[in-house]
Amino acid sequence: MAKVIVVTSGKGGVGKTTSTAAIGAGLAMRGKKTVVIDFDVGLRNLDMIMGCERRVVFDFINVIQGDAKLKQALITDRRLDNLSVLPTSQTRDKDALTQEGVGKVIDELRKEFDYIICDSPAGIERGAHLAMYYADEAVVVTNPEVSSVRDSDRVLGLLSSKTHHAEKGEGPVKAHLLLTRYDPARVARGEMMKVEDILEILSIPLLGIIPESPAVLKASNVGTPVVFDAKSNAGKAYEDAVSRLIGEQIEMKIQPERAGLFQRLLRRTA
Amino acid sequence: MSGQTGVSMQSANPNPDGGVASVAPTRIQMRGRSITAVVLRLSGPPDAEFYAALEALMRQAPHFFVNAPLVVDLDGAEGLGEKGDFVKLVREMRARRLSVIGVQNGGAEQGVAAFGAGLITIQGGREVALERGGRAAAKPKAVEPAPEPASAGVLITEPVRSGQRIFADRGDLVVVASVSSGAELIAHGSIHVYGPLRGRALAGVNGDRTARVFCASLEAELIAIAGLYRTSDDLEPAVRGQRVQAFLRDDALCVEPLK
């Protein structure tokens, strides 16, 4: 039974696309047949993070409008053959998305894939609404700061009212919290919100805590999902999050930053 | 107040259909609008005794009636049939700063007569159940709306998220979860929150000054009862994060810890 998971946040820049790429690749590494879909029409990014931007011919919008077949638009990852990307259009806008069109594409993908990961655009308008509409589960990406938490809360309200699940009366979409850009040192100094405080406000289960890490930016720039960087703490944290997403019980711990040689030397003298 | 010509006031919604009408391309814009009106029941052509009773009622709640659209209910006022009767009625009401906009439950001829006096015949809409307190002054009527079920309130068991607005159009609003900042609770009666209250809570929005707000942890952005409000800035630090109740005492909104 295929599962549709939306990665959403309300606020921009919190790490939705990075998380979509990492979770998608993580699921594929576990042998799950996975497709990631970019819903951010007009601001095409997911294909770059996935490192397949040079192979885009047809896109999601072409499929919705019947200009191309789904098979033509799907790009199979070069590293993992059970991972596919459905890129979006850079030249169109969110009005090109239609509810029936999206529904048809998702239904078709359900037949072939185990996991369908929808990368939502920021905001709560049309693009974000359609990205979450057909979701079975949601990963709400939140940074440890008040405005991000409030936007996530707003999105959780929409997930429980404006989705196919909710409209059919099957209850709210099951939501998981993914805390990104978490910096334990800054939390200790009181500059960032504590995990407990965020969980208390949002009251949804925690999927993972991704530490702030230079590996994330590096991975984005070279077009490699950060889970492939098994040495990085962020990559490990995403791996753990993926394990929890498929139902494994894994202890929640904040992955420590591996101190480099220089840092170790500096720490000793300090 | 005389029992013979008792006055009963109710609020009604004369136009439940708030849809947007088709809009002409330029200049003229029409839209549907739904408003709350006051219904005045007549049992015959109003006499001096009736007006005395009406004035007595208005003295009790002077602000409630001023500028409120008034609908005259003719169910039981068969004697009122001439255009002149309606013209006189409207004039007498206006003298008391009451604006009659239409009639309801009248016969066809009464409708025509009322139209002659500039009144419309209102159909549809539904009346609000009689308020407690107002009941004593009301004359027993032949047709009484079916009594509301005893638990006529709204119960919310899921967290109320930022941007959500919960409206209890009658009775109390009970939330057995958290209310996030940016969420809004509105109730005609009292509001009970058995979790942290971080959003806004507006109780007694219809003017019920006996309504209260109760919460397990006060972190609210705003609390209001019958229009009197306090923002989180005005709340004493001592009550913040506490189990409290908010209520009106002599035109002041008091927030006190629950013992």
PDB file of C-alpha atoms in Angstrom, chain A:
ATOM      1  CA  MET A   1       0.000   0.000   0.000  1.00  0.00           C
ATOM      2  CA  ALA A   2       1.611   3.216  -1.180  1.00  0.00           C
ATOM      3  CA  LYS A   3       1.958   6.041   1.278  1.00  0.00           C
ATOM      4  CA  VAL A   4       1.779   9.712   0.324  1.00  0.00           C
ATOM      5  CA  ILE A   5       3.817  11.913   2.652  1.00  0.00           C
ATOM      6  CA  VAL A   6       3.892  15.697   2.403  1.00  0.00           C
ATOM      7  CA  VAL A   7       6.893  17.633   3.681  1.00  0.00           C
ATOM      8  CA  THR A   8       5.575  21.019   4.711  1.00  0.00           C
ATOM      9  CA  SER A   9       6.217  23.888   7.125  1.00  0.00           C
ATOM     10  CA  GLY A  10       4.354  27.086   6.285  1.00  0.00           C
ATOM     11  CA  LYS A  11       7.510  29.133   6.747  1.00  0.00           C
ATOM     12  CA  GLY A  12      10.126  29.293   4.024  1.00  0.00           C
ATOM     13  CA  GLY A  13      13.797  28.438   4.356  1.00  0.00           C
ATOM     14  CA  VAL A  14      13.425  25.929   7.172  1.00  0.00           C
ATOM     15  CA  GLY A  15      14.677  22.981   5.113  1.00  0.00           C
ATOM     16  CA  LYS A  16      11.667  21.402   3.396  1.00  0.00           C
ATOM     17  CA  THR A  17      13.422  20.601   0.127  1.00  0.00           C
ATOM     18  CA  THR A  18      16.591  19.386   1.858  1.00  0.00           C
ATOM     19  CA  SER A  19      14.463  17.168   4.090  1.00  0.00           C
ATOM     20  CA  THR A  20      12.410  15.863   1.151  1.00  0.00           C
ATOM     21  CA  ALA A  21      15.585  14.886  -0.681  1.00  0.00           C
ATOM     22  CA  ALA A  22      17.134  13.300   2.411  1.00  0.00           C
ATOM     23  CA  ILE A  23      13.997  11.381   3.401  1.00  0.00           C
ATOM     24  CA  GLY A  24      13.370  10.260  -0.178  1.00  0.00           C
ATOM     25  CA  ALA A  25      16.941   9.027  -0.578  1.00  0.00           C
ATOM     26  CA  GLY A  26      16.871   7.485   2.892  1.00  0.00           C
ATOM     27  CA  LEU A  27      13.739   5.482   2.085  1.00  0.00           C
ATOM     28  CA  ALA A  28      15.230   4.347  -1.215  1.00  0.00           C
ATOM     29  CA  MET A  29      18.410   3.215   0.596  1.00  0.00           C
ATOM     30  CA  ARG A  30      16.162   0.992   2.707  1.00  0.00           C
ATOM     31  CA  GLY A  31      14.904  -0.652  -0.461  1.00  0.00           C
ATOM     32  CA  LYS A  32      11.610   1.221  -0.665  1.00  0.00           C
ATOM     33  CA  LYS A  33      10.512   2.308  -4.110  1.00  0.00           C
ATOM     34  CA  THR A  34      10.270   6.060  -3.652  1.00  0.00           C
ATOM     35  CA  VAL A  35       9.372   9.098  -5.729  1.00  0.00           C
ATOM     36  CA  VAL A  36       9.856  12.713  -4.686  1.00  0.00           C
ATOM     37  CA  ILE A  37       7.587  15.367  -6.249  1.00  0.00           C
ATOM     38  CA  ASP A  38       8.374  19.075  -6.400  1.00  0.00           C
ATOM     39  CA  PHE A  39       5.211  21.142  -5.784  1.00  0.00           C
ATOM     40  CA  ASP A  40       7.067  24.463  -5.745  1.00  0.00           C
ATOM     41  CA  VAL A  41       6.012  25.450  -9.273  1.00  0.00           C
ATOM     42  CA  GLY A  42       8.041  28.385 -10.568  1.00  0.00           C
ATOM     43  CA  LEU A  43      10.817  27.955  -8.004  1.00  0.00           C
ATOM     44  CA  ARG A  44      12.183  24.605  -9.109  1.00  0.00           C
ATOM     45  CA  ASN A  45      14.750  23.411  -6.550  1.00  0.00           C
ATOM     46  CA  LEU A  46      14.247  19.768  -5.674  1.00  0.00           C
ATOM     47  CA  ASP A  47      15.898  18.513  -8.879  1.00  0.00           C
ATOM     48  CA  MET A  48      19.010  20.544  -8.057  1.00  0.00           C
ATOM     49  CA  ILE A  49      19.230  19.185  -4.518  1.00  0.00           C
ATOM     50  CA  MET A  50      18.767  15.703  -5.983  1.00  0.00           C
ATOM     51  CA  GLY A  51      21.450  16.440  -8.582  1.00  0.00           C
ATOM     52  CA  CYS A  52      19.369  15.723 -11.673  1.00  0.00           C
ATOM     53  CA  GLU A  53      18.625  19.243 -12.964  1.00  0.00           C
ATOM     54  CA  ARG A  54      20.415  18.589 -16.244  1.00  0.00           C
ATOM     55  CA  ARG A  55      18.198  15.652 -17.058  1.00  0.00           C
ATOM     56  CA  VAL A  56      14.832  17.436 -16.826  1.00  0.00           C
ATOM     57  CA  VAL A  57      12.884  17.275 -20.101  1.00  0.00           C
ATOM     58  CA  PHE A  58       9.238  17.098 -19.107  1.00  0.00           C
ATOM     59  CA  ASP A  59       7.823  18.123 -15.758  1.00  0.00           C
ATOM     60  CA  PHE A  60       4.903  17.715 -13.362  1.00  0.00           C
ATOM     61  CA  ILE A  61       2.908  20.492 -15.056  1.00  0.00           C
ATOM     62  CA  ASN A  62       3.353  18.882 -18.502  1.00  0.00           C
ATOM     63  CA  VAL A  63       1.919  15.665 -17.045  1.00  0.00           C
ATOM     64  CA  ILE A  64      -1.011  17.449 -15.384  1.00  0.00           C
ATOM     65  CA  GLN A  65      -1.863  19.223 -18.636  1.00  0.00           C
ATOM     66  CA  GLY A  66      -1.534  16.032 -20.667  1.00  0.00           C
ATOM     67  CA  ASP A  67       1.460  17.226 -22.706  1.00  0.00           C
ATOM     68  CA  ALA A  68       3.608  14.352 -21.507  1.00  0.00           C
ATOM     69  CA  LYS A  69       3.215  10.892 -19.999  1.00  0.00           C
ATOM     70  CA  LEU A  70       4.171  10.376 -16.385  1.00  0.00           C
ATOM     71  CA  LYS A  71       6.907   7.916 -17.458  1.00  0.00           C
ATOM     72  CA  GLN A  72       8.523  10.612 -19.604  1.00  0.00           C
ATOM     73  CA  ALA A  73       8.672  13.112 -16.752  1.00  0.00           C
ATOM     74  CA  LEU A  74       9.955  10.768 -14.031  1.00  0.00           C
ATOM     75  CA  ILE A  75      13.740  10.876 -13.647  1.00  0.00           C
ATOM     76  CA  THR A  76      15.410   7.827 -12.131  1.00  0.00           C
ATOM     77  CA  ASP A  77      18.254   8.609  -9.753  1.00  0.00           C
ATOM     78  CA  ARG A  78      21.723   7.552 -10.960  1.00  0.00           C
ATOM     79  CA  ARG A  79      22.811   6.374  -7.505  1.00  0.00           C
ATOM     80  CA  LEU A  80      19.693   4.462  -6.474  1.00  0.00           C
ATOM     81  CA  ASP A  81      17.503   2.915  -9.149  1.00  0.00           C
ATOM     82  CA  ASN A  82      14.453   2.702  -6.880  1.00  0.00           C
ATOM     83  CA  LEU A  83      14.460   6.479  -6.359  1.00  0.00           C
ATOM     84  CA  SER A  84      12.688   8.777  -8.827  1.00  0.00           C
ATOM     85  CA  VAL A  85      12.212  12.512  -9.077  1.00  0.00           C
ATOM     86  CA  LEU A  86       9.199  14.269 -10.566  1.00  0.00           C
ATOM     87  CA  PRO A  87      10.515  17.795 -11.178  1.00  0.00           C
ATOM     88  CA  THR A  88       8.313  20.833 -11.539  1.00  0.00           C
ATOM     89  CA  SER A  89       8.247  23.657 -14.041  1.00  0.00           C
ATOM     90  CA  GLN A  90      10.395  26.728 -13.592  1.00  0.00           C
ATOM     91  CA  THR A  91       8.444  28.820 -16.104  1.00  0.00           C
ATOM     92  CA  ARG A  92       4.886  28.365 -14.816  1.00  0.00           C
ATOM     93  CA  ASP A  93       3.223  29.313 -11.541  1.00  0.00           C
ATOM     94  CA  LYS A  94       1.083  27.575  -8.933  1.00  0.00           C
ATOM     95  CA  ASP A  95      -2.144  28.249 -10.858  1.00  0.00           C
ATOM     96  CA  ALA A  96      -1.062  25.561 -13.297  1.00  0.00           C
ATOM     97  CA  LEU A  97      -1.758  22.974 -10.595  1.00  0.00           C
ATOM     98  CA  THR A  98      -5.285  21.576 -10.496  1.00  0.00           C
ATOM     99  CA  GLN A  99      -6.797  19.381  -7.849  1.00  0.00           C
ATOM    100  CA  GLU A 100      -7.964  16.723 -10.338  1.00  0.00           C
ATOM    101  CA  GLY A 101      -4.632  16.807 -12.172  1.00  0.00           C
ATOM    102  CA  VAL A 102      -2.647  16.314  -8.991  1.00  0.00           C
ATOM    103  CA  GLY A 103      -5.058  13.582  -7.888  1.00  0.00           C
ATOM    104  CA  LYS A 104      -4.633  11.696 -11.154  1.00  0.00           C
ATOM    105  CA  VAL A 105      -0.831  11.835 -11.034  1.00  0.00           C
ATOM    106  CA  ILE A 106      -0.776  10.689  -7.397  1.00  0.00           C
ATOM    107  CA  ASP A 107      -3.157   7.812  -8.154  1.00  0.00           C
ATOM    108  CA  GLU A 108      -0.911   6.688 -10.982  1.00  0.00           C
ATOM    109  CA  LEU A 109       2.198   6.921  -8.784  1.00  0.00           C
ATOM    110  CA  ARG A 110       0.475   4.937  -6.021  1.00  0.00           C
ATOM    111  CA  LYS A 111       0.379   1.922  -8.333  1.00  0.00           C
ATOM    112  CA  GLU A 112       4.132   1.893  -8.770  1.00  0.00           C
ATOM    113  CA  PHE A 113       5.786   3.292  -5.666  1.00  0.00           C
ATOM    114  CA  ASP A 114       5.871   2.476  -1.957  1.00  0.00           C
ATOM    115  CA  TYR A 115       6.451   6.068  -0.883  1.00  0.00           C
ATOM    116  CA  ILE A 116       5.413   9.301  -2.591  1.00  0.00           C
ATOM    117  CA  ILE A 117       7.089  12.303  -0.965  1.00  0.00           C
ATOM    118  CA  CYS A 118       5.570  15.680  -1.832  1.00  0.00           C
ATOM    119  CA  ASP A 119       7.829  18.705  -1.358  1.00  0.00           C
ATOM    120  CA  SER A 120       5.487  21.556  -0.458  1.00  0.00           C
ATOM    121  CA  PRO A 121       6.229  25.187  -1.283  1.00  0.00           C
ATOM    122  CA  ALA A 122       6.293  27.677   1.583  1.00  0.00           C
ATOM    123  CA  GLY A 123       3.108  29.492   2.472  1.00  0.00           C
ATOM    124  CA  ILE A 124      -0.422  28.206   2.844  1.00  0.00           C
ATOM    125  CA  GLU A 125      -1.760  29.075  -0.603  1.00  0.00           C
ATOM    126  CA  ARG A 126      -2.651  26.940  -3.608  1.00  0.00           C
ATOM    127  CA  GLY A 127       0.705  25.163  -4.060  1.00  0.00           C
ATOM    128  CA  ALA A 128       1.014  24.234  -0.397  1.00  0.00           C
ATOM    129  CA  HIS A 129      -2.655  23.277  -0.219  1.00  0.00           C
ATOM    130  CA  LEU A 130      -2.454  20.908  -3.185  1.00  0.00           C
ATOM    131  CA  ALA A 131       0.817  19.407  -1.919  1.00  0.00           C
ATOM    132  CA  MET A 132      -0.872  18.379   1.328  1.00  0.00           C
ATOM    133  CA  TYR A 133      -4.320  17.628  -0.083  1.00  0.00           C
ATOM    134  CA  TYR A 134      -3.793  13.942  -0.956  1.00  0.00           C
ATOM    135  CA  ALA A 135      -1.324  13.183   1.855  1.00  0.00           C
ATOM    136  CA  ASP A 136      -1.720  10.206   4.175  1.00  0.00           C
ATOM    137  CA  GLU A 137       0.971  11.500   6.520  1.00  0.00           C
ATOM    138  CA  ALA A 138       2.836  14.747   6.974  1.00  0.00           C
ATOM    139  CA  VAL A 139       6.334  15.694   8.020  1.00  0.00           C
ATOM    140  CA  VAL A 140       6.203  19.191   9.467  1.00  0.00           C
ATOM    141  CA  VAL A 141       9.645  20.796   9.251  1.00  0.00           C
ATOM    142  CA  THR A 142      10.264  23.326  12.010  1.00  0.00           C
ATOM    143  CA  ASN A 143      13.218  25.405  13.141  1.00  0.00           C
ATOM    144  CA  PRO A 144      13.650  26.074  16.858  1.00  0.00           C
ATOM    145  CA  GLU A 145      12.340  29.633  16.712  1.00  0.00           C
ATOM    146  CA  VAL A 146       8.957  31.176  17.473  1.00  0.00           C
ATOM    147  CA  SER A 147       7.825  32.237  14.010  1.00  0.00           C
ATOM    148  CA  SER A 148       8.599  28.838  12.517  1.00  0.00           C
ATOM    149  CA  VAL A 149       6.747  27.093  15.359  1.00  0.00           C
ATOM    150  CA  ARG A 150       3.709  29.295  14.922  1.00  0.00           C
ATOM    151  CA  ASP A 151       3.622  28.695  11.153  1.00  0.00           C
ATOM    152  CA  SER A 152       3.921  24.962  11.741  1.00  0.00           C
ATOM    153  CA  ASP A 153       0.998  25.181  14.109  1.00  0.00           C
ATOM    154  CA  ARG A 154      -1.041  26.907  11.410  1.00  0.00           C
ATOM    155  CA  VAL A 155      -0.109  24.200   8.911  1.00  0.00           C
ATOM    156  CA  LEU A 156      -1.156  21.510  11.399  1.00  0.00           C
ATOM    157  CA  GLY A 157      -4.556  23.189  11.564  1.00  0.00           C
ATOM    158  CA  LEU A 158      -4.831  23.006   7.767  1.00  0.00           C
ATOM    159  CA  LEU A 159      -3.721  19.365   7.754  1.00  0.00           C
ATOM    160  CA  SER A 160      -6.599  18.525  10.054  1.00  0.00           C
ATOM    161  CA  SER A 161      -9.201  20.377   7.998  1.00  0.00           C
ATOM    162  CA  LYS A 162      -8.176  21.026   4.384  1.00  0.00           C
ATOM    163  CA  THR A 163      -7.036  17.575   3.245  1.00  0.00           C
ATOM    164  CA  HIS A 164      -8.753  14.741   1.422  1.00  0.00           C
ATOM    165  CA  HIS A 165      -8.413  12.640   4.590  1.00  0.00           C
ATOM    166  CA  ALA A 166     -10.134  15.249   6.743  1.00  0.00           C
ATOM    167  CA  GLU A 167     -12.832  15.968   4.151  1.00  0.00           C
ATOM    168  CA  LYS A 168     -13.672  12.274   3.869  1.00  0.00           C
ATOM    169  CA  GLY A 169     -14.005  12.206   7.649  1.00  0.00           C
ATOM    170  CA  GLU A 170     -11.053   9.863   8.143  1.00  0.00           C
ATOM    171  CA  GLY A 171      -9.595  12.152  10.765  1.00  0.00           C
ATOM    172  CA  PRO A 172      -6.594  14.410  10.511  1.00  0.00           C
ATOM    173  CA  VAL A 173      -3.495  13.511   8.519  1.00  0.00           C
ATOM    174  CA  LYS A 174      -0.947  11.868  10.818  1.00  0.00           C
ATOM    175  CA  ALA A 175       1.738  14.502  11.377  1.00  0.00           C
ATOM    176  CA  HIS A 176       5.360  14.106  12.497  1.00  0.00           C
ATOM    177  CA  LEU A 177       7.631  16.885  13.672  1.00  0.00           C
ATOM    178  CA  LEU A 178      11.066  17.181  12.108  1.00  0.00           C
ATOM    179  CA  LEU A 179      13.174  19.728  13.929  1.00  0.00           C
ATOM    180  CA  THR A 180      15.904  21.105  11.686  1.00  0.00           C
ATOM    181  CA  ARG A 181      18.852  23.479  12.101  1.00  0.00           C
ATOM    182  CA  TYR A 182      18.988  22.599  15.774  1.00  0.00           C
ATOM    183  CA  ASP A 183      22.044  23.974  17.536  1.00  0.00           C
ATOM    184  CA  PRO A 184      22.467  22.495  21.039  1.00  0.00           C
ATOM    185  CA  ALA A 185      24.981  25.158  22.026  1.00  0.00           C
ATOM    186  CA  ARG A 186      22.605  27.974  21.176  1.00  0.00           C
ATOM    187  CA  VAL A 187      19.737  26.208  22.921  1.00  0.00           C
ATOM    188  CA  ALA A 188      21.912  25.939  26.041  1.00  0.00           C
ATOM    189  CA  ARG A 189      22.544  29.689  25.840  1.00  0.00           C
ATOM    190  CA  GLY A 190      18.788  30.286  25.593  1.00  0.00           C
ATOM    191  CA  GLU A 191      18.982  31.670  22.061  1.00  0.00           C
ATOM    192  CA  MET A 192      16.905  28.874  20.553  1.00  0.00           C
ATOM    193  CA  MET A 193      13.739  27.172  21.703  1.00  0.00           C
ATOM    194  CA  LYS A 194      14.031  23.931  23.617  1.00  0.00           C
ATOM    195  CA  VAL A 195      12.730  20.689  22.109  1.00  0.00           C
ATOM    196  CA  GLU A 196      10.314  20.174  24.999  1.00  0.00           C
ATOM    197  CA  ASP A 197       8.829  23.646  24.565  1.00  0.00           C
ATOM    198  CA  ILE A 198       8.251  23.088  20.843  1.00  0.00           C
ATOM    199  CA  LEU A 199       6.683  19.688  21.438  1.00  0.00           C
ATOM    200  CA  GLU A 200       4.469  21.173  24.114  1.00  0.00           C
ATOM    201  CA  ILE A 201       3.142  23.803  21.707  1.00  0.00           C
ATOM    202  CA  LEU A 202       2.706  21.586  18.659  1.00  0.00           C
ATOM    203  CA  SER A 203       1.736  18.362  20.495  1.00  0.00           C
ATOM    204  CA  ILE A 204       2.702  15.968  17.697  1.00  0.00           C
ATOM    205  CA  PRO A 205       5.246  13.116  17.813  1.00  0.00           C
ATOM    206  CA  LEU A 206       8.887  13.931  17.112  1.00  0.00           C
ATOM    207  CA  LEU A 207      10.362  12.271  14.044  1.00  0.00           C
ATOM    208  CA  GLY A 208      13.886  13.565  14.427  1.00  0.00           C
ATOM    209  CA  ILE A 209      16.220  16.380  15.343  1.00  0.00           C
ATOM    210  CA  ILE A 210      18.566  17.466  12.574  1.00  0.00           C
ATOM    211  CA  PRO A 211      21.509  19.447  13.942  1.00  0.00           C
ATOM    212  CA  GLU A 212      22.733  22.569  12.203  1.00  0.00           C
ATOM    213  CA  SER A 213      25.578  21.306  10.062  1.00  0.00           C
ATOM    214  CA  PRO A 214      27.844  22.565   7.308  1.00  0.00           C
ATOM    215  CA  ALA A 215      27.312  19.183   5.614  1.00  0.00           C
ATOM    216  CA  VAL A 216      23.754  20.228   4.657  1.00  0.00           C
ATOM    217  CA  LEU A 217      24.782  23.240   2.597  1.00  0.00           C
ATOM    218  CA  LYS A 218      27.645  21.325   1.033  1.00  0.00           C
ATOM    219  CA  ALA A 219      25.306  18.472   0.083  1.00  0.00           C
ATOM    220  CA  SER A 220      22.794  20.876  -1.454  1.00  0.00           C
ATOM    221  CA  ASN A 221      25.430  22.575  -3.547  1.00  0.00           C
ATOM    222  CA  VAL A 222      26.807  19.371  -5.015  1.00  0.00           C
ATOM    223  CA  GLY A 223      23.348  17.891  -5.558  1.00  0.00           C
ATOM    224  CA  THR A 224      23.694  14.961  -3.183  1.00  0.00           C
ATOM    225  CA  PRO A 225      21.023  14.319  -0.560  1.00  0.00           C
ATOM    226  CA  VAL A 226      22.713  14.665   2.815  1.00  0.00           C
ATOM    227  CA  VAL A 227      21.966  11.050   3.866  1.00  0.00           C
ATOM    228  CA  PHE A 228      24.620   9.893   1.388  1.00  0.00           C
ATOM    229  CA  ASP A 229      27.140  11.685   3.592  1.00  0.00           C
ATOM    230  CA  ALA A 230      27.141   8.938   6.228  1.00  0.00           C
ATOM    231  CA  LYS A 231      29.902  10.623   8.196  1.00  0.00           C
ATOM    232  CA  SER A 232      27.998  13.828   8.843  1.00  0.00           C
ATOM    233  CA  ASN A 233      25.840  14.178  11.948  1.00  0.00           C
ATOM    234  CA  ALA A 234      23.001  15.628   9.865  1.00  0.00           C
ATOM    235  CA  GLY A 235      23.106  12.631   7.528  1.00  0.00           C
ATOM    236  CA  LYS A 236      22.914  10.269  10.485  1.00  0.00           C
ATOM    237  CA  ALA A 237      20.062  12.232  12.019  1.00  0.00           C
ATOM    238  CA  TYR A 238      18.105  11.969   8.752  1.00  0.00           C
ATOM    239  CA  GLU A 239      18.801   8.225   8.641  1.00  0.00           C
ATOM    240  CA  ASP A 240      17.332   7.879  12.129  1.00  0.00           C
ATOM    241  CA  ALA A 241      14.320   9.975  11.129  1.00  0.00           C
ATOM    242  CA  VAL A 242      13.700   7.713   8.117  1.00  0.00           C
ATOM    243  CA  SER A 243      13.892   4.647  10.370  1.00  0.00           C
ATOM    244  CA  ARG A 244      11.242   6.132  12.632  1.00  0.00           C
ATOM    245  CA  LEU A 245       9.112   7.053   9.622  1.00  0.00           C
ATOM    246  CA  ILE A 246       8.932   3.399   8.580  1.00  0.00           C
ATOM    247  CA  GLY A 247       8.031   2.402  12.102  1.00  0.00           C
ATOM    248  CA  GLU A 248      11.323   1.432  13.743  1.00  0.00           C
ATOM    249  CA  GLN A 249      11.893   2.353  17.358  1.00  0.00           C
ATOM    250  CA  ILE A 250      15.090   4.340  17.643  1.00  0.00           C
ATOM    251  CA  GLU A 251      16.296   6.276  20.633  1.00  0.00           C
ATOM    252  CA  MET A 252      16.099  10.040  20.130  1.00  0.00           C
ATOM    253  CA  LYS A 253      19.491  11.622  20.509  1.00  0.00           C
ATOM    254  CA  ILE A 254      21.008  14.762  19.158  1.00  0.00           C
ATOM    255  CA  GLN A 255      23.890  13.729  16.952  1.00  0.00           C
ATOM    256  CA  PRO A 256      27.045  15.447  18.199  1.00  0.00           C
ATOM    257  CA  GLU A 257      29.171  17.373  15.779  1.00  0.00           C
ATOM    258  CA  ARG A 258      32.288  15.405  14.976  1.00  0.00           C
ATOM    259  CA  ALA A 259      35.054  17.673  16.084  1.00  0.00           C
ATOM    260  CA  GLY A 260      37.761  18.148  13.474  1.00  0.00           C
ATOM    261  CA  LEU A 261      41.434  18.065  14.256  1.00  0.00           C
ATOM    262  CA  PHE A 262      41.669  21.831  14.566  1.00  0.00           C
ATOM    263  CA  GLN A 263      38.658  22.037  16.809  1.00  0.00           C
ATOM    264  CA  ARG A 264      40.058  19.342  19.069  1.00  0.00           C
ATOM    265  CA  LEU A 265      43.336  21.200  19.336  1.00  0.00           C
ATOM    266  CA  LEU A 266      41.592  24.491  19.982  1.00  0.00           C
ATOM    267  CA  ARG A 267      39.363  22.965  22.627  1.00  0.00           C
ATOM    268  CA  ARG A 268      42.389  21.636  24.440  1.00  0.00           C
ATOM    269  CA  THR A 269      44.084  25.013  24.598  1.00  0.00           C
ATOM    270  CA  ALA A 270      40.911  26.905  25.464  1.00  0.00           C
TER     271      ALA A 270
END
